[in-house]
Amino acid sequence: MHIGADPALIGFISRPDSVDRHTLENIKETGFYTINHVNTEIFEKAHQTSARYAREQSEFDAAGLGADYKDNFPAPFVRESRVQIGLSLKEIVPVRINNTMLIVGEITDLYFPSDIWDADQGIFDFEKAGTIAGSSLDGYHTTQLIRRLKYAKP
């Protein structure tokens, strides 16, 4: 989710750490992580990465996805993802009502194919990227832009 623009912050919710959360542990240990857009070609493999693998098992290998290290960034990107975001951990905010955590990171690295970027508007064409949306724990949906609106002002 969008948290702020300056600095560029995005966040995600991590489930309660009542069981081993290897990704969360890695983020805490290294201070870096990636968010990779899931697309129509890889959503089944991406879904499989949520399985509870043993710590020594790479979920990239288990799901058939490629780990891609770029420009000395310490965490792997998903090779097959068309929008890859590298982040530096800024804050972990406990959500007390259900023991989840809001993980907030600052965007430090961003990779995407040039044909999905509309430089005139400063936006991504997510449909061209094949980016899909997830719902609940197991639903995947394609996106369709209805219309862009101007910035709302009183």
PDB file of C-alpha atoms in Angstrom:
ATOM      1  CA  MET A   1       0.000   0.000   0.000  1.00  0.00           C
ATOM      2  CA  HIS A   2       1.090   3.568  -0.652  1.00  0.00           C
ATOM      3  CA  ILE A   3       2.306   5.229   2.556  1.00  0.00           C
ATOM      4  CA  GLY A   4       3.924   8.407   1.214  1.00  0.00           C
ATOM      5  CA  ALA A   5       5.655  10.043  -1.727  1.00  0.00           C
ATOM      6  CA  ASP A   6       8.572  11.955  -0.209  1.00  0.00           C
ATOM      7  CA  PRO A   7      10.245   9.778   0.805  1.00  0.00           C
ATOM      8  CA  ALA A   8       8.674   7.067  -1.372  1.00  0.00           C
ATOM      9  CA  LEU A   9       7.216   4.664   1.197  1.00  0.00           C
ATOM     10  CA  ILE A  10       5.123   1.555   0.699  1.00  0.00           C
ATOM     11  CA  GLY A  11       3.936  -1.007   3.174  1.00  0.00           C
ATOM     12  CA  PHE A  12       2.485  -4.451   3.549  1.00  0.00           C
ATOM     13  CA  ILE A  13       0.906  -6.414   6.369  1.00  0.00           C
ATOM     14  CA  SER A  14       2.751  -9.411   7.799  1.00  0.00           C
ATOM     15  CA  ARG A  15       0.734 -12.088   9.542  1.00  0.00           C
ATOM     16  CA  PRO A  16       1.284 -12.647  13.283  1.00  0.00           C
ATOM     17  CA  ASP A  17       4.698 -14.124  14.044  1.00  0.00           C
ATOM     18  CA  SER A  18       3.184 -16.937  16.122  1.00  0.00           C
ATOM     19  CA  VAL A  19       4.975 -19.338  13.741  1.00  0.00           C
ATOM     20  CA  ASP A  20       8.293 -18.936  11.948  1.00  0.00           C
ATOM     21  CA  ARG A  21       8.083 -16.123   9.400  1.00  0.00           C
ATOM     22  CA  HIS A  22      11.295 -16.512   7.430  1.00  0.00           C
ATOM     23  CA  THR A  23      10.644 -13.493   5.217  1.00  0.00           C
ATOM     24  CA  LEU A  24       9.980 -11.238   8.204  1.00  0.00           C
ATOM     25  CA  GLU A  25      13.056 -12.599   9.983  1.00  0.00           C
ATOM     26  CA  ASN A  26      15.179 -11.928   6.884  1.00  0.00           C
ATOM     27  CA  ILE A  27      13.838  -8.372   6.624  1.00  0.00           C
ATOM     28  CA  LYS A  28      14.618  -7.683  10.287  1.00  0.00           C
ATOM     29  CA  GLU A  29      18.094  -9.202   9.960  1.00  0.00           C
ATOM     30  CA  THR A  30      19.173  -7.478   6.737  1.00  0.00           C
ATOM     31  CA  GLY A  31      17.024  -4.328   6.678  1.00  0.00           C
ATOM     32  CA  PHE A  32      16.233  -4.875   2.983  1.00  0.00           C
ATOM     33  CA  TYR A  33      13.567  -6.661   0.954  1.00  0.00           C
ATOM     34  CA  THR A  34      11.865  -6.674  -2.427  1.00  0.00           C
ATOM     35  CA  ILE A  35       8.288  -6.437  -3.591  1.00  0.00           C
ATOM     36  CA  ASN A  36       7.715  -7.944  -7.030  1.00  0.00           C
ATOM     37  CA  HIS A  37       4.504  -7.537  -9.004  1.00  0.00           C
ATOM     38  CA  VAL A  38       2.807 -10.817  -9.757  1.00  0.00           C
ATOM     39  CA  ASN A  39       1.711 -11.168 -13.366  1.00  0.00           C
ATOM     40  CA  THR A  40      -0.574 -13.477 -15.300  1.00  0.00           C
ATOM     41  CA  GLU A  41       2.270 -15.816 -16.296  1.00  0.00           C
ATOM     42  CA  ILE A  42       3.604 -16.475 -12.776  1.00  0.00           C
ATOM     43  CA  PHE A  43       0.681 -16.171 -10.360  1.00  0.00           C
ATOM     44  CA  GLU A  44       0.456 -19.915  -9.666  1.00  0.00           C
ATOM     45  CA  LYS A  45       4.169 -20.118  -8.904  1.00  0.00           C
ATOM     46  CA  ALA A  46       3.978 -16.932  -6.827  1.00  0.00           C
ATOM     47  CA  HIS A  47       1.085 -18.412  -4.849  1.00  0.00           C
ATOM     48  CA  GLN A  48       3.185 -21.488  -4.089  1.00  0.00           C
ATOM     49  CA  THR A  49       5.850 -19.348  -2.402  1.00  0.00           C
ATOM     50  CA  SER A  50       3.431 -18.798   0.501  1.00  0.00           C
ATOM     51  CA  ALA A  51       3.768 -22.455   1.563  1.00  0.00           C
ATOM     52  CA  ARG A  52       5.612 -23.097   4.822  1.00  0.00           C
ATOM     53  CA  TYR A  53       8.948 -24.332   3.588  1.00  0.00           C
ATOM     54  CA  ALA A  54      11.787 -25.293   5.873  1.00  0.00           C
ATOM     55  CA  ARG A  55      14.230 -22.449   6.531  1.00  0.00           C
ATOM     56  CA  GLU A  56      16.923 -24.072   4.375  1.00  0.00           C
ATOM     57  CA  GLN A  57      14.521 -24.530   1.394  1.00  0.00           C
ATOM     58  CA  SER A  58      14.447 -21.686  -1.132  1.00  0.00           C
ATOM     59  CA  GLU A  59      10.850 -20.883  -2.036  1.00  0.00           C
ATOM     60  CA  PHE A  60      12.157 -19.538  -5.345  1.00  0.00           C
ATOM     61  CA  ASP A  61      13.519 -22.993  -6.192  1.00  0.00           C
ATOM     62  CA  ALA A  62      10.495 -24.835  -4.788  1.00  0.00           C
ATOM     63  CA  ALA A  63       8.047 -22.739  -6.823  1.00  0.00           C
ATOM     64  CA  GLY A  64      10.121 -22.650 -10.019  1.00  0.00           C
ATOM     65  CA  LEU A  65      10.912 -18.915  -9.947  1.00  0.00           C
ATOM     66  CA  GLY A  66      14.275 -17.312 -10.601  1.00  0.00           C
ATOM     67  CA  ALA A  67      16.108 -15.244  -7.982  1.00  0.00           C
ATOM     68  CA  ASP A  68      17.691 -12.178  -9.540  1.00  0.00           C
ATOM     69  CA  TYR A  69      20.308 -10.109  -7.675  1.00  0.00           C
ATOM     70  CA  LYS A  70      20.877  -6.624  -9.111  1.00  0.00           C
ATOM     71  CA  ASP A  71      23.262  -3.733  -8.499  1.00  0.00           C
ATOM     72  CA  ASN A  72      24.540  -5.062  -5.159  1.00  0.00           C
ATOM     73  CA  PHE A  73      21.043  -4.984  -3.647  1.00  0.00           C
ATOM     74  CA  PRO A  74      21.152  -7.529  -0.784  1.00  0.00           C
ATOM     75  CA  ALA A  75      17.743  -9.185  -1.360  1.00  0.00           C
ATOM     76  CA  PRO A  76      16.683 -11.133  -4.456  1.00  0.00           C
ATOM     77  CA  PHE A  77      14.159  -9.887  -6.997  1.00  0.00           C
ATOM     78  CA  VAL A  78      11.825 -12.293  -8.796  1.00  0.00           C
ATOM     79  CA  ARG A  79      13.354 -12.643 -12.263  1.00  0.00           C
ATOM     80  CA  GLU A  80       9.991 -13.256 -13.961  1.00  0.00           C
ATOM     81  CA  SER A  81       8.347 -10.174 -12.431  1.00  0.00           C
ATOM     82  CA  ARG A  82       8.041  -7.145 -14.716  1.00  0.00           C
ATOM     83  CA  VAL A  83       7.875  -4.604 -11.875  1.00  0.00           C
ATOM     84  CA  GLN A  84      10.556  -5.149  -9.232  1.00  0.00           C
ATOM     85  CA  ILE A  85      10.888  -2.878  -6.194  1.00  0.00           C
ATOM     86  CA  GLY A  86      13.837  -2.844  -3.784  1.00  0.00           C
ATOM     87  CA  LEU A  87      13.165  -1.421  -0.329  1.00  0.00           C
ATOM     88  CA  SER A  88      15.024  -0.400   2.780  1.00  0.00           C
ATOM     89  CA  LEU A  89      13.179  -1.209   6.009  1.00  0.00           C
ATOM     90  CA  LYS A  90      12.098   1.960   7.820  1.00  0.00           C
ATOM     91  CA  GLU A  91       9.639   0.812  10.463  1.00  0.00           C
ATOM     92  CA  ILE A  92       7.664  -2.145  11.753  1.00  0.00           C
ATOM     93  CA  VAL A  93       4.375  -1.013  13.263  1.00  0.00           C
ATOM     94  CA  PRO A  94       2.468  -3.492  15.439  1.00  0.00           C
ATOM     95  CA  VAL A  95      -1.247  -3.747  14.726  1.00  0.00           C
ATOM     96  CA  ARG A  96      -2.392  -4.735  18.193  1.00  0.00           C
ATOM     97  CA  ILE A  97      -5.976  -5.661  17.359  1.00  0.00           C
ATOM     98  CA  ASN A  98      -4.873  -8.828  15.520  1.00  0.00           C
ATOM     99  CA  ASN A  99      -1.114  -9.088  16.209  1.00  0.00           C
ATOM    100  CA  THR A 100      -0.138  -8.415  12.608  1.00  0.00           C
ATOM    101  CA  MET A 101       2.615  -5.976  11.625  1.00  0.00           C
ATOM    102  CA  LEU A 102       2.732  -3.157   9.114  1.00  0.00           C
ATOM    103  CA  ILE A 103       6.117  -3.341   7.404  1.00  0.00           C
ATOM    104  CA  VAL A 104       7.092   0.082   6.016  1.00  0.00           C
ATOM    105  CA  GLY A 105       9.914   0.425   3.520  1.00  0.00           C
ATOM    106  CA  GLU A 106      11.472   3.170   1.444  1.00  0.00           C
ATOM    107  CA  ILE A 107      11.875   2.475  -2.268  1.00  0.00           C
ATOM    108  CA  THR A 108      15.560   2.481  -3.152  1.00  0.00           C
ATOM    109  CA  ASP A 109      15.570   0.478  -6.394  1.00  0.00           C
ATOM    110  CA  LEU A 110      12.965   0.141  -9.135  1.00  0.00           C
ATOM    111  CA  TYR A 111      13.137  -1.980 -12.285  1.00  0.00           C
ATOM    112  CA  PHE A 112      10.555  -2.231 -15.059  1.00  0.00           C
ATOM    113  CA  PRO A 113      10.426  -2.493 -18.865  1.00  0.00           C
ATOM    114  CA  SER A 114      10.316   0.905 -20.557  1.00  0.00           C
ATOM    115  CA  ASP A 115       7.193   0.027 -22.576  1.00  0.00           C
ATOM    116  CA  ILE A 116       4.981   0.021 -19.462  1.00  0.00           C
ATOM    117  CA  TRP A 117       6.003   3.554 -18.402  1.00  0.00           C
ATOM    118  CA  ASP A 118       3.959   6.551 -19.587  1.00  0.00           C
ATOM    119  CA  ALA A 119       6.479   9.362 -19.165  1.00  0.00           C
ATOM    120  CA  ASP A 120       3.935  12.067 -20.063  1.00  0.00           C
ATOM    121  CA  GLN A 121       1.712  11.137 -17.115  1.00  0.00           C
ATOM    122  CA  GLY A 122       4.395   9.645 -14.865  1.00  0.00           C
ATOM    123  CA  ILE A 123       2.516   6.370 -14.418  1.00  0.00           C
ATOM    124  CA  PHE A 124       2.785   2.647 -15.063  1.00  0.00           C
ATOM    125  CA  ASP A 125       0.429   0.842 -17.425  1.00  0.00           C
ATOM    126  CA  PHE A 126      -0.297  -2.115 -15.153  1.00  0.00           C
ATOM    127  CA  GLU A 127      -2.424  -3.871 -17.758  1.00  0.00           C
ATOM    128  CA  LYS A 128       0.495  -3.797 -20.210  1.00  0.00           C
ATOM    129  CA  ALA A 129       2.738  -5.181 -17.444  1.00  0.00           C
ATOM    130  CA  GLY A 130       0.262  -8.006 -16.840  1.00  0.00           C
ATOM    131  CA  THR A 131       0.148  -7.104 -13.126  1.00  0.00           C
ATOM    132  CA  ILE A 132      -2.667  -8.845 -11.301  1.00  0.00           C
ATOM    133  CA  ALA A 133      -4.377  -8.274  -7.960  1.00  0.00           C
ATOM    134  CA  GLY A 134      -4.787 -10.741  -5.138  1.00  0.00           C
ATOM    135  CA  SER A 135      -7.786 -11.105  -2.859  1.00  0.00           C
ATOM    136  CA  SER A 136      -8.147 -13.137   0.303  1.00  0.00           C
ATOM    137  CA  LEU A 137      -5.572 -15.904   0.458  1.00  0.00           C
ATOM    138  CA  ASP A 138      -6.233 -17.573  -2.860  1.00  0.00           C
ATOM    139  CA  GLY A 139      -7.961 -15.257  -5.347  1.00  0.00           C
ATOM    140  CA  TYR A 140      -6.249 -13.622  -8.324  1.00  0.00           C
ATOM    141  CA  HIS A 141      -7.784 -11.018 -10.623  1.00  0.00           C
ATOM    142  CA  THR A 142      -6.711  -9.132 -13.705  1.00  0.00           C
ATOM    143  CA  THR A 143      -7.004  -5.351 -13.574  1.00  0.00           C
ATOM    144  CA  GLN A 144      -8.761  -2.975 -15.910  1.00  0.00           C
ATOM    145  CA  LEU A 145      -8.404   0.777 -15.712  1.00  0.00           C
ATOM    146  CA  ILE A 146     -11.786   2.484 -15.678  1.00  0.00           C
ATOM    147  CA  ARG A 147     -10.501   6.044 -16.014  1.00  0.00           C
ATOM    148  CA  ARG A 148      -7.888   8.410 -14.615  1.00  0.00           C
ATOM    149  CA  LEU A 149      -9.165  11.412 -12.683  1.00  0.00           C
ATOM    150  CA  LYS A 150      -7.475  14.717 -11.911  1.00  0.00           C
ATOM    151  CA  TYR A 151      -6.038  15.339  -8.466  1.00  0.00           C
ATOM    152  CA  ALA A 152      -8.985  16.208  -6.232  1.00  0.00           C
ATOM    153  CA  LYS A 153      -9.066  19.739  -4.867  1.00  0.00           C
ATOM    154  CA  PRO A 154     -11.837  21.617  -3.013  1.00  0.00           C
TER     155      PRO A 154
END
